[in-house]
GROMACS .gro file of C-alpha atoms in nm:
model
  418
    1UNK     CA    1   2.309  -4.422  10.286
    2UNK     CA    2   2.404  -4.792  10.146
    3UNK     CA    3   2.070  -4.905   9.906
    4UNK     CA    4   2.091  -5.276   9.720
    5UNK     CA    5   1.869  -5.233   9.402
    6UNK     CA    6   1.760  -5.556   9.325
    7UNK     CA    7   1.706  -5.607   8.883
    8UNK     CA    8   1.933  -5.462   8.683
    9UNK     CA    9   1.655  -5.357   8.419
   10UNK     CA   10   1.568  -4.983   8.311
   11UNK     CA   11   1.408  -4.948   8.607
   12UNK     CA   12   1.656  -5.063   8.811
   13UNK     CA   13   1.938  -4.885   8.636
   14UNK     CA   14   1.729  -4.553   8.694
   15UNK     CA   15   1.673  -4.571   9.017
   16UNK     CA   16   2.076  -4.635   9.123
   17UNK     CA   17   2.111  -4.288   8.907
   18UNK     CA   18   1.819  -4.072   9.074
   19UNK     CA   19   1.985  -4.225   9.424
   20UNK     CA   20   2.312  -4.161   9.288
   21UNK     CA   21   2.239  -3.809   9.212
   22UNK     CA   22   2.048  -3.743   9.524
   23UNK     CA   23   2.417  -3.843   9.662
   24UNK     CA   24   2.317  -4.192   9.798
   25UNK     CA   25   2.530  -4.488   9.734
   26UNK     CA   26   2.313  -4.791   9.536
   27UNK     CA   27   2.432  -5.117   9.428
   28UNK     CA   28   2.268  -5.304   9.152
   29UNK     CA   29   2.237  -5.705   9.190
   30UNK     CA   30   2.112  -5.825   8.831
   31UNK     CA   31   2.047  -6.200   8.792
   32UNK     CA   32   2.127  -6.205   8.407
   33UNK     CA   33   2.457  -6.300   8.355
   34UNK     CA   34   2.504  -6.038   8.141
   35UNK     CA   35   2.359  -5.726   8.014
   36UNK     CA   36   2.301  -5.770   7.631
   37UNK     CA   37   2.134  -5.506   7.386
   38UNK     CA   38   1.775  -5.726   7.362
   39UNK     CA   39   1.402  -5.669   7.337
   40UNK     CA   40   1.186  -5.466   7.123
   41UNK     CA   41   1.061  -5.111   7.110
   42UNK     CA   42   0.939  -4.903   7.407
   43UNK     CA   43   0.811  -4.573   7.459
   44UNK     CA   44   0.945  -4.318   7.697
   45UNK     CA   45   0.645  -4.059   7.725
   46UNK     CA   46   0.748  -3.689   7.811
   47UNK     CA   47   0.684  -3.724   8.226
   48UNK     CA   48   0.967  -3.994   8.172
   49UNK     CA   49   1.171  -3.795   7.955
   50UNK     CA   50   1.184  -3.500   8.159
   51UNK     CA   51   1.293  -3.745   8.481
   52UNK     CA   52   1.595  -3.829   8.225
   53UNK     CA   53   1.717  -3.529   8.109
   54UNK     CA   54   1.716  -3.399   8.415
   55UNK     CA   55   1.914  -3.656   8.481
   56UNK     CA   56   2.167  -3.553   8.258
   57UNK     CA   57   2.068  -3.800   7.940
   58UNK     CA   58   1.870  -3.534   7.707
   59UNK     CA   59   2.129  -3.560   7.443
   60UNK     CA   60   2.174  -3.946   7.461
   61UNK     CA   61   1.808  -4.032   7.444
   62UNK     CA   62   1.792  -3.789   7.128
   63UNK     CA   63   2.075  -4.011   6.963
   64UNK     CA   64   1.967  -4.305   6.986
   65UNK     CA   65   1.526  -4.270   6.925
   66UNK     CA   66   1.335  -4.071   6.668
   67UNK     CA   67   1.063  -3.884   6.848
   68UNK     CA   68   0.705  -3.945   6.752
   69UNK     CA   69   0.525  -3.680   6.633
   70UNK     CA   70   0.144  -3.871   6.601
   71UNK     CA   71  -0.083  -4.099   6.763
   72UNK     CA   72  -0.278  -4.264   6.529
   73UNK     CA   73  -0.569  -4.476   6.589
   74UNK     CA   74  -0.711  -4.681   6.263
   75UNK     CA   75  -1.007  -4.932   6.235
   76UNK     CA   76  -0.936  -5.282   6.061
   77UNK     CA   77  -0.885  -5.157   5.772
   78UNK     CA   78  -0.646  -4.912   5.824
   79UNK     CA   79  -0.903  -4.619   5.824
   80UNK     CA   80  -0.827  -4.332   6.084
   81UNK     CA   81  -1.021  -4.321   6.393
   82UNK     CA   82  -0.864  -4.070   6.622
   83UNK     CA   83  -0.511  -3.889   6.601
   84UNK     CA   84  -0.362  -3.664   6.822
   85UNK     CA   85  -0.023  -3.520   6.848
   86UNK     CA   86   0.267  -3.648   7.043
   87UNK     CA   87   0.545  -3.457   7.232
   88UNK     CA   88   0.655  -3.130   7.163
   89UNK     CA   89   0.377  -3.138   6.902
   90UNK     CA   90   0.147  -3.173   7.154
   91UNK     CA   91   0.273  -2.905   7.349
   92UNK     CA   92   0.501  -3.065   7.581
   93UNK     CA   93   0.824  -2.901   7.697
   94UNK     CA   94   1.012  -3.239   7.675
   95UNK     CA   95   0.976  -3.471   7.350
   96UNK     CA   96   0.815  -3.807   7.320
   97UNK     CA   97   1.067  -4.117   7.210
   98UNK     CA   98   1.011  -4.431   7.066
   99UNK     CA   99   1.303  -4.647   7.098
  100UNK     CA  100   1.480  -5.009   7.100
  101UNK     CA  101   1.465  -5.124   7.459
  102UNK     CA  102   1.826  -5.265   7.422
  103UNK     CA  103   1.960  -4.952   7.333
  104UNK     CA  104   1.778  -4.769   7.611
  105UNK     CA  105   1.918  -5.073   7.863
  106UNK     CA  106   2.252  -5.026   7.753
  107UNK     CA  107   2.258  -4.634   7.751
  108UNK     CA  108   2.177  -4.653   8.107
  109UNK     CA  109   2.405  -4.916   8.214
  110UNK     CA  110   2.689  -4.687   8.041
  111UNK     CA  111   2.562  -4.391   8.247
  112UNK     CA  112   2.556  -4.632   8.533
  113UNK     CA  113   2.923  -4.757   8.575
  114UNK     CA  114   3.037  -4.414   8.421
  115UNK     CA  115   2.875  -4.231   8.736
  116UNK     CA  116   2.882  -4.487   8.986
  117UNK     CA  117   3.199  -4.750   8.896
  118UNK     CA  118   3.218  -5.026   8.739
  119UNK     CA  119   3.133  -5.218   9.003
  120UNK     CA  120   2.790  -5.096   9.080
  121UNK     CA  121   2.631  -5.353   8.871
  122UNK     CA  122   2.684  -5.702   8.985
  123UNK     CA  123   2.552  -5.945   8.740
  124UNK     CA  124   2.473  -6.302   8.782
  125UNK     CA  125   2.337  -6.286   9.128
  126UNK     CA  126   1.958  -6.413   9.192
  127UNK     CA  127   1.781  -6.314   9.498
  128UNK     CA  128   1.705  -6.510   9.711
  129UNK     CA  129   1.586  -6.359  10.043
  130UNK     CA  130   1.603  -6.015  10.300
  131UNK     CA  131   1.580  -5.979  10.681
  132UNK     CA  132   1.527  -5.694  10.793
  133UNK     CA  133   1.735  -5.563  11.131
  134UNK     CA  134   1.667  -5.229  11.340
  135UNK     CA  135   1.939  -5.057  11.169
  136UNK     CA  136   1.951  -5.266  10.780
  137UNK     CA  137   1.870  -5.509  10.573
  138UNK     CA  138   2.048  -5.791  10.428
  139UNK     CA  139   2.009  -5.969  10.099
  140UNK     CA  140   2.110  -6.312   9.977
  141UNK     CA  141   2.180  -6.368   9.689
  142UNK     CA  142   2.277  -6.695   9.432
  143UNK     CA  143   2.557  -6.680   9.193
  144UNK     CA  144   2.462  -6.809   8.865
  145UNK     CA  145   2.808  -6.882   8.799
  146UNK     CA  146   2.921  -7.110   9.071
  147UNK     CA  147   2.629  -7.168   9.279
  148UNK     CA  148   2.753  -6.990   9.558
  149UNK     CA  149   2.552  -6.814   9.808
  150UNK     CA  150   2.688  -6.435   9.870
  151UNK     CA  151   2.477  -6.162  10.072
  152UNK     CA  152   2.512  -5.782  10.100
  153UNK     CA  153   2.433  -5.545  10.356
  154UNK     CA  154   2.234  -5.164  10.327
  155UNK     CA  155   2.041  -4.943  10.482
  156UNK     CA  156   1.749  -5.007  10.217
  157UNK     CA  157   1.632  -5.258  10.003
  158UNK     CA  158   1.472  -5.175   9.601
  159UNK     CA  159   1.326  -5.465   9.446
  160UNK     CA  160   1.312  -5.343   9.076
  161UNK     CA  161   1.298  -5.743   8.949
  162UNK     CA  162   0.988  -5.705   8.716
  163UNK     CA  163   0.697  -5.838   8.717
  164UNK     CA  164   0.746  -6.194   8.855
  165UNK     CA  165   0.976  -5.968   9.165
  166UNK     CA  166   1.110  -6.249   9.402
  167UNK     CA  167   1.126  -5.956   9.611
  168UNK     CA  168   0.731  -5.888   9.607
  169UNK     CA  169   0.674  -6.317   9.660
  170UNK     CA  170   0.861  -6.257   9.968
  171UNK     CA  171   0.652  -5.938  10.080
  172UNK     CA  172   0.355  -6.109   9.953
  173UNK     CA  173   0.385  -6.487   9.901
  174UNK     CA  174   0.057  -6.620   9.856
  175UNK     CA  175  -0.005  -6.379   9.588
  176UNK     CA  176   0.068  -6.666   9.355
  177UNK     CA  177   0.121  -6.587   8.937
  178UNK     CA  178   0.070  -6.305   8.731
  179UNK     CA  179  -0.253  -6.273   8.566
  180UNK     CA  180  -0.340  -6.274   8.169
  181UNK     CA  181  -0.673  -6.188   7.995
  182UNK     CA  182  -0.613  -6.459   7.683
  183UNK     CA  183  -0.453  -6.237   7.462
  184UNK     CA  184  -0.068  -6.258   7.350
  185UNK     CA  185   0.152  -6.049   7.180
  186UNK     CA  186   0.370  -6.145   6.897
  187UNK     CA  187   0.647  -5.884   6.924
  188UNK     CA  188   0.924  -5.826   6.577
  189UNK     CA  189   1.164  -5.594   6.506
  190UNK     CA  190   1.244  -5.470   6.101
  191UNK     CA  191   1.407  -5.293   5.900
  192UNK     CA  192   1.167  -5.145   5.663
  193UNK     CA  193   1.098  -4.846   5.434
  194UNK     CA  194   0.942  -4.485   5.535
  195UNK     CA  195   0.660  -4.568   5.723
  196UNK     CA  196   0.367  -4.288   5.672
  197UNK     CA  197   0.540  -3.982   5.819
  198UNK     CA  198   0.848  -4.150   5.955
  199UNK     CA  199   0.714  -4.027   6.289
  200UNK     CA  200   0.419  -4.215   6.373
  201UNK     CA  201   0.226  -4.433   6.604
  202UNK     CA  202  -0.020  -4.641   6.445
  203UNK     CA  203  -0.299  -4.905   6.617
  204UNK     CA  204  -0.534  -5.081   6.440
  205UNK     CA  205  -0.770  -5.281   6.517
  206UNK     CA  206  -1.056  -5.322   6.768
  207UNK     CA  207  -0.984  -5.463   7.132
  208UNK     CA  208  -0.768  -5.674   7.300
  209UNK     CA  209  -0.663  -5.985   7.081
  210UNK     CA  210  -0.754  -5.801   6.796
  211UNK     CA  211  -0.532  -5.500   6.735
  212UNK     CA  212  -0.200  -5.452   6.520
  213UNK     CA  213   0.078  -5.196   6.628
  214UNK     CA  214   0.364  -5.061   6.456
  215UNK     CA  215   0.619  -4.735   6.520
  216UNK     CA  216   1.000  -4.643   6.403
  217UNK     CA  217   1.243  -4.689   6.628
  218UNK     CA  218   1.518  -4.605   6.420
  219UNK     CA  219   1.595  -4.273   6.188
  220UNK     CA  220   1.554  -4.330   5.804
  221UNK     CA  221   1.780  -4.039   5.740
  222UNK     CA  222   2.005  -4.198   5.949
  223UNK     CA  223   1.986  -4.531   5.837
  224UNK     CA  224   2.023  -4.534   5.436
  225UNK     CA  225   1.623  -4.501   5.386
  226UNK     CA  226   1.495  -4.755   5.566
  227UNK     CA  227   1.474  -4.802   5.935
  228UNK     CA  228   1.407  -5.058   6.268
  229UNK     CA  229   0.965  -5.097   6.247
  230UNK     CA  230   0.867  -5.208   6.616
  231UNK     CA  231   0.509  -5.390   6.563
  232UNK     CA  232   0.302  -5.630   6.762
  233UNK     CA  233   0.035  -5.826   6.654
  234UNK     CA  234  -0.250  -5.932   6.901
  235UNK     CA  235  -0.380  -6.277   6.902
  236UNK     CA  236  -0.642  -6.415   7.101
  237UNK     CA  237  -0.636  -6.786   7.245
  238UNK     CA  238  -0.816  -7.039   7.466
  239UNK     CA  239  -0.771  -6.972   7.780
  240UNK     CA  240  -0.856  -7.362   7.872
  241UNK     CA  241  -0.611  -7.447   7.559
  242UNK     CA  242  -0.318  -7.208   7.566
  243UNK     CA  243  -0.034  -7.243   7.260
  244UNK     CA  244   0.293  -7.426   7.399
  245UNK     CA  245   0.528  -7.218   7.554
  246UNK     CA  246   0.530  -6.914   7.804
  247UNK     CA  247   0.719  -6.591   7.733
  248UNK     CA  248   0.941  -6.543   7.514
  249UNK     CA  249   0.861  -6.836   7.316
  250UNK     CA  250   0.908  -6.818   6.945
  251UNK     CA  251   0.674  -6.768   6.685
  252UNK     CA  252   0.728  -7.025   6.356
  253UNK     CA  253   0.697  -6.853   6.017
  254UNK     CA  254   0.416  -7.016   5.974
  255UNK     CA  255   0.217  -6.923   6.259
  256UNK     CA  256   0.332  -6.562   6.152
  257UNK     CA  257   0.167  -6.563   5.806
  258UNK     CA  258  -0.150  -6.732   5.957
  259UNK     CA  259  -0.188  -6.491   6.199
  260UNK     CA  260  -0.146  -6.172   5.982
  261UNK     CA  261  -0.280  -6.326   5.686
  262UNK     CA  262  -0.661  -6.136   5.763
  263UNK     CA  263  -0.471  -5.789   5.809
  264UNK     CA  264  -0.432  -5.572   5.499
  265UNK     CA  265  -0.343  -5.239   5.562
  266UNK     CA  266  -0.305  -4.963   5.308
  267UNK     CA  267   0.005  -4.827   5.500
  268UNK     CA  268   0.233  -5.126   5.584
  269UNK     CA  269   0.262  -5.441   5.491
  270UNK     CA  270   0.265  -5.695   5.817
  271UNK     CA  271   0.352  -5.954   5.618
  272UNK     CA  272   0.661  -5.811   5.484
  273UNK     CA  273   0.749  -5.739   5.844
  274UNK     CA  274   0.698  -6.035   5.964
  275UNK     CA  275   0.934  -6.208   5.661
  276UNK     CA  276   1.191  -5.914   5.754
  277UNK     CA  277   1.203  -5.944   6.174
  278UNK     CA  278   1.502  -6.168   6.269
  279UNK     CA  279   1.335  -6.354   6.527
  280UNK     CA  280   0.954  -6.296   6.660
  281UNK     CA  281   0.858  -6.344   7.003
  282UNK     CA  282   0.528  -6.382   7.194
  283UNK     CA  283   0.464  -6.251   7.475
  284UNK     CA  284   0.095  -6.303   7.727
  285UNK     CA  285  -0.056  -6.031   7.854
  286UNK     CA  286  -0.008  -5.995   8.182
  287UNK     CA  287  -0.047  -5.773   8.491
  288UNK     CA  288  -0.116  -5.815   8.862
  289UNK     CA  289  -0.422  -5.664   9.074
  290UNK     CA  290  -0.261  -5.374   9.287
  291UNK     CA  291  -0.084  -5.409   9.597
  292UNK     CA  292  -0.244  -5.228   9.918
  293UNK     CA  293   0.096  -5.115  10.023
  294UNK     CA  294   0.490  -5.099   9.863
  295UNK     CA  295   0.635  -5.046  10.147
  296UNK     CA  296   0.710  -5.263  10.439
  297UNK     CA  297   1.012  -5.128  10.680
  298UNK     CA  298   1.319  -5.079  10.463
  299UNK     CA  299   1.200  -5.250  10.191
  300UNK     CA  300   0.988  -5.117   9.895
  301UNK     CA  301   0.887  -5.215   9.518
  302UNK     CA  302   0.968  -4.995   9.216
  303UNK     CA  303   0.828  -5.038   8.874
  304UNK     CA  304   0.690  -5.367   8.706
  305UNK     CA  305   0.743  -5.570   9.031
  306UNK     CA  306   0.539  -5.303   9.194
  307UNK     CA  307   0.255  -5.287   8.920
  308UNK     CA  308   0.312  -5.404   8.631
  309UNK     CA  309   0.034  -5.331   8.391
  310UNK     CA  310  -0.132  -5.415   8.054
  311UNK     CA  311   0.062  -5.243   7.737
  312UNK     CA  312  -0.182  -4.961   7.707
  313UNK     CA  313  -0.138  -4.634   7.648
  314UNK     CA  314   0.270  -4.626   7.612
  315UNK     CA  315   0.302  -4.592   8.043
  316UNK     CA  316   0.459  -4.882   8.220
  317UNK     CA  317   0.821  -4.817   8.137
  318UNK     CA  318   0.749  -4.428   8.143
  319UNK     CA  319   0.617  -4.435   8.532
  320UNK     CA  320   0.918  -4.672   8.627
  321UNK     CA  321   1.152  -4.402   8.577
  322UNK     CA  322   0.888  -4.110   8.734
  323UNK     CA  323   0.899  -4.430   9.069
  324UNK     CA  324   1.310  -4.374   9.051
  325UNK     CA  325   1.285  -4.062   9.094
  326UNK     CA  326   1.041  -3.979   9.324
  327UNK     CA  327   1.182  -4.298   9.532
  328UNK     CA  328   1.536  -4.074   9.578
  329UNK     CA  329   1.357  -3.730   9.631
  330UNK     CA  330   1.154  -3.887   9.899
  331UNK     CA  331   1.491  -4.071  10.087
  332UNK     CA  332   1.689  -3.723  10.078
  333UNK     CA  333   1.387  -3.519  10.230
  334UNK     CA  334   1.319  -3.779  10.545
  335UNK     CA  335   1.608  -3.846  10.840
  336UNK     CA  336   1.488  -4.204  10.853
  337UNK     CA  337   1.476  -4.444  10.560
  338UNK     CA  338   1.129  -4.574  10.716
  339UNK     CA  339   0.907  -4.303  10.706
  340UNK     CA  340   1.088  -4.214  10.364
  341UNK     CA  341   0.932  -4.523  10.209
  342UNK     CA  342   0.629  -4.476  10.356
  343UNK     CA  343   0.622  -4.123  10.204
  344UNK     CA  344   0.731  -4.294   9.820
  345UNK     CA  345   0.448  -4.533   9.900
  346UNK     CA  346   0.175  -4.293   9.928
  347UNK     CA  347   0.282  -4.018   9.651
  348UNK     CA  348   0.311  -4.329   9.407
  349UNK     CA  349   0.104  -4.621   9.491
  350UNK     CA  350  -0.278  -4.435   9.418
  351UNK     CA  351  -0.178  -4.293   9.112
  352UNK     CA  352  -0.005  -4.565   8.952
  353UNK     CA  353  -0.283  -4.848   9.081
  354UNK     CA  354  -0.531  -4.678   8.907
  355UNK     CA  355  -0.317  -4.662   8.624
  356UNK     CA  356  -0.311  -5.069   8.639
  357UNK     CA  357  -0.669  -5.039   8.655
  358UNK     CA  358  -0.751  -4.767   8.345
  359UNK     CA  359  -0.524  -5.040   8.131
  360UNK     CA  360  -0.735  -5.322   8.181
  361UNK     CA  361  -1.001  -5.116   8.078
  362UNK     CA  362  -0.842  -5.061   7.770
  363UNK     CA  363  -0.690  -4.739   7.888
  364UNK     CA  364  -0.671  -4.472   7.561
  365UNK     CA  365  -0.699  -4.781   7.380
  366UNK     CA  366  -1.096  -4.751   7.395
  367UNK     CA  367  -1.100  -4.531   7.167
  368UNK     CA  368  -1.071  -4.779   6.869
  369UNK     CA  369  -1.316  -5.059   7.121
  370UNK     CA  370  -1.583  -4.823   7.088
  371UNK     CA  371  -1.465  -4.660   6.706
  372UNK     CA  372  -1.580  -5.024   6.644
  373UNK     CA  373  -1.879  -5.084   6.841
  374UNK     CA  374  -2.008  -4.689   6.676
  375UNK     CA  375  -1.931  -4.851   6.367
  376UNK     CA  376  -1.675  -4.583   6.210
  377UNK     CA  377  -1.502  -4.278   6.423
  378UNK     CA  378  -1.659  -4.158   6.737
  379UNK     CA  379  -1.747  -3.773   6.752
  380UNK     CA  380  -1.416  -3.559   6.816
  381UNK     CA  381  -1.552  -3.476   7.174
  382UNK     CA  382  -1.614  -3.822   7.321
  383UNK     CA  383  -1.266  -3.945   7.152
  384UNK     CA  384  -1.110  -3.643   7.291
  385UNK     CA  385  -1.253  -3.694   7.661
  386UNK     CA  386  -1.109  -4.090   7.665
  387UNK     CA  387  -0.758  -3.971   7.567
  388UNK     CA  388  -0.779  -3.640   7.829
  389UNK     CA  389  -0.902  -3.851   8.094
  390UNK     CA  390  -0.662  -4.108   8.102
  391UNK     CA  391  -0.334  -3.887   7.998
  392UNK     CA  392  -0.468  -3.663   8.328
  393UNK     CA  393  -0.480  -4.026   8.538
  394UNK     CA  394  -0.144  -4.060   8.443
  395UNK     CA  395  -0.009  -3.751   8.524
  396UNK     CA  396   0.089  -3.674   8.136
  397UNK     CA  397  -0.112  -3.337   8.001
  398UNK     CA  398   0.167  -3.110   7.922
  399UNK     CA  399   0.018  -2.871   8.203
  400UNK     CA  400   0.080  -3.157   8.449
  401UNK     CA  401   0.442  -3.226   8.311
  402UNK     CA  402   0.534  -2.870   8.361
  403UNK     CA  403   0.415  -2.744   8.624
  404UNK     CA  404   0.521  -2.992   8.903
  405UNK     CA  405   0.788  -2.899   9.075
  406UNK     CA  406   1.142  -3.069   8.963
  407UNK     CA  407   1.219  -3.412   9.192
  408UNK     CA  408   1.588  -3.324   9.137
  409UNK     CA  409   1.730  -3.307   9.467
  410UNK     CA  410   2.043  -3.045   9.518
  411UNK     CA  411   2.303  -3.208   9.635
  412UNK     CA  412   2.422  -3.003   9.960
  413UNK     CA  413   2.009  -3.094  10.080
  414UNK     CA  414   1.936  -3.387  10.242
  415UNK     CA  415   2.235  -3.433  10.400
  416UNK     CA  416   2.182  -3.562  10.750
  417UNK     CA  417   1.974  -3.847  10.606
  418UNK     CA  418   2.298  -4.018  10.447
   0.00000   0.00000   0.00000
């Protein structure tokens, strides 16, 4: 079976290795000219990381993120609210990793063209349009390069293009933009000293607009004492008077030092961060209200351009990858590519919809909303019941993780459906 993946991002890149291991043939068409190590930090949470290493990338991921060992949750002032353990701390069979996006996208391109050819990313091709046929679909496509129009031809059609997915305009096209709530996030990346444990996850803050974020995503050991500090200061703006520029618009020194200069926290010093990080970036928060289907014919959505959600709780990037791989399990279980999408559709779509809807209610990030509103830490049971709840909407208690049955698919199965 022939599959176009359309965005060559890390969920694009691991879907064409779940198909590719579930012995299906994917192409990726990525508009970006080319494939550069960029970005910030992201976290893989252990549902993801299991989906990887089963995948064959265990030993990669390790070499390239430290794993986080703690959650911490501060007030204002840098006071603990809630902590809780992370990864195999926690429990978990697989670990937890914090790590530079770039690195991640480039590990996974390698993987990519080693597995698949060098060929089986084309960059520099925007999409432009499908039609569907009884027997395939067919994409267009621009190239970037020359301006000339090229198409391809497959039995099924990903679109993996993000959050503003050309593919999803076309499936849906009077869905219009994506949707903020006011607040923006101005993203930096460090080099810095030991930061509290070397292996932890700190928010502060109170809600939306209002919250500072920081976690390695290098190794100190590793890196002559001091190592890469992701962090991400909140900001809150006008709605009716939003700051010049859309995302990925850079953030003056000045604006940086007037927007941290009301955080002092006993544990790092934002400032110095912010003097240290080559370039910082802000970014809106955005997300999309959740689609009633994926899945229309031979064509589905996978990851942010199927539901892209708020940056709570650590999940967007994380259910991506658990997407790729259910996507491929479902395609080598059905005889027709139809009904196979269908099947993706409903074992994905519920879950991860109400994950879009837990993060705009703050997701595990109420904890600190309501620290605040209680007016120090909340009792251990009530914290403890926001962070259960949502890592069981997600899918990520260690029990959960564990038990489900692997979606690796062995490769003499499936084999009439390709």
């Amino acid at each position: 079976m022939r599959v176009i993946v359309v965005g060559g991002g890390i969920a694009g890149l691991s879907c064409a290795l779940s198909l590719h291991a579930a012995g299906f043939e994917p192409r990726v068409y990525e508009s970006a000219r080319a494939v550069e190590a960029v970005g910030v930090g992201i976290n893989l949470l252990p549902h993801a990381v299991r989906e990887l290493a089963e995948l064959g990338l265990a030993d990669e991921l390790d070499a390239i993120a430290p794993a986080p060992r703690l959650l911490s949750y501060r007030d204002r002032a840098g006071a603990p609210v809630w902590e809780e353990p992370l990864g195999l701390a926690a429990g978990h069979r697989w670990p937890q990793y914090s790590v530079h996006r770039g690195r991640l996208h480039l590990l996974l391109l390698a993987a990519v063209r080693a597995r698949l050819g060098p060929d089986a990313v084309r960059t520099g091709l925007r999409f432009r349009r499908f039609e569907q046929t009884e027997g395939g679909v067919r994409a267009h496509f621009l190239d970037r390069s020359g301006g000339a129009h090229t198409a391809g031809t497959a039995d099924v059609l990903i679109g993996s293009d993000g959050i503003d997915s050309a593919v999803r305009a076309q499936l849906f096209p009077g869905e219009g933009p994506a949707k903020g709530n006011g607040v923006r996030m101005w993203r930096g990346v460090a080099p810095y000293p030991r930061f509290l444990d070397g292996r932890s996850i700190v928010v502060a803050g109170h809600t939306p607009g209002d919250k500072f974020v920081a976690y390695p995503i290098g190794d100190p050991a590793a890196e002559g004492g001091e190592a890469l500090l992701n962090w991400v200061l909140e900001v809150r703006h006008d709605p009716a008077a939003p700051p010049p520029g859309g995302a990925g618009r850079r953030v003056t020194a000045a604006e940086a030092r007037a927007g941290l200069a009301s955080w002092t926290l006993p544990f790092v010093d934002p400032a110095a961060l912010a003097e240290r990080s080559p370039a910082i970036v802000e970014f809106p928060m955005l997300d999309r209200d959740p689609l009633p289907r994926w899945s229309f014919g031979r064509v589905t959505l996978l990851g942010d351009a199927a539901h892209p959600m708020y940056p709570m709780g650590m999940n967007g990037g994380s259910q991506s990858v658990v997407d790729a791989r259910v996507l491929a399990w479902c395609l080598a279980q059905e005889s027709e590519p139809t009904a196979a999408l269908r099947r993706y559709d409903g074992l994905r779509r519920p879950a991860v919809n109400a994950i879009v809807l837990a993060n705009r209610g703050l997701g595990p990030e109420e904890i600190i909303a309501r620290a605040a509103e209680h007016g120090g830490p909340l009792p251990a049971g009530r914290a403890g019941r926001i962070s259960l709840r949502y890592q069981e909407l997600s899918g990520a208690t260690p029990a959960q993780v564990d038990a489900h049955p692997s979606w690796t698919v062995p490769r003499d199965s499936g084999d009439s459906a390709r």
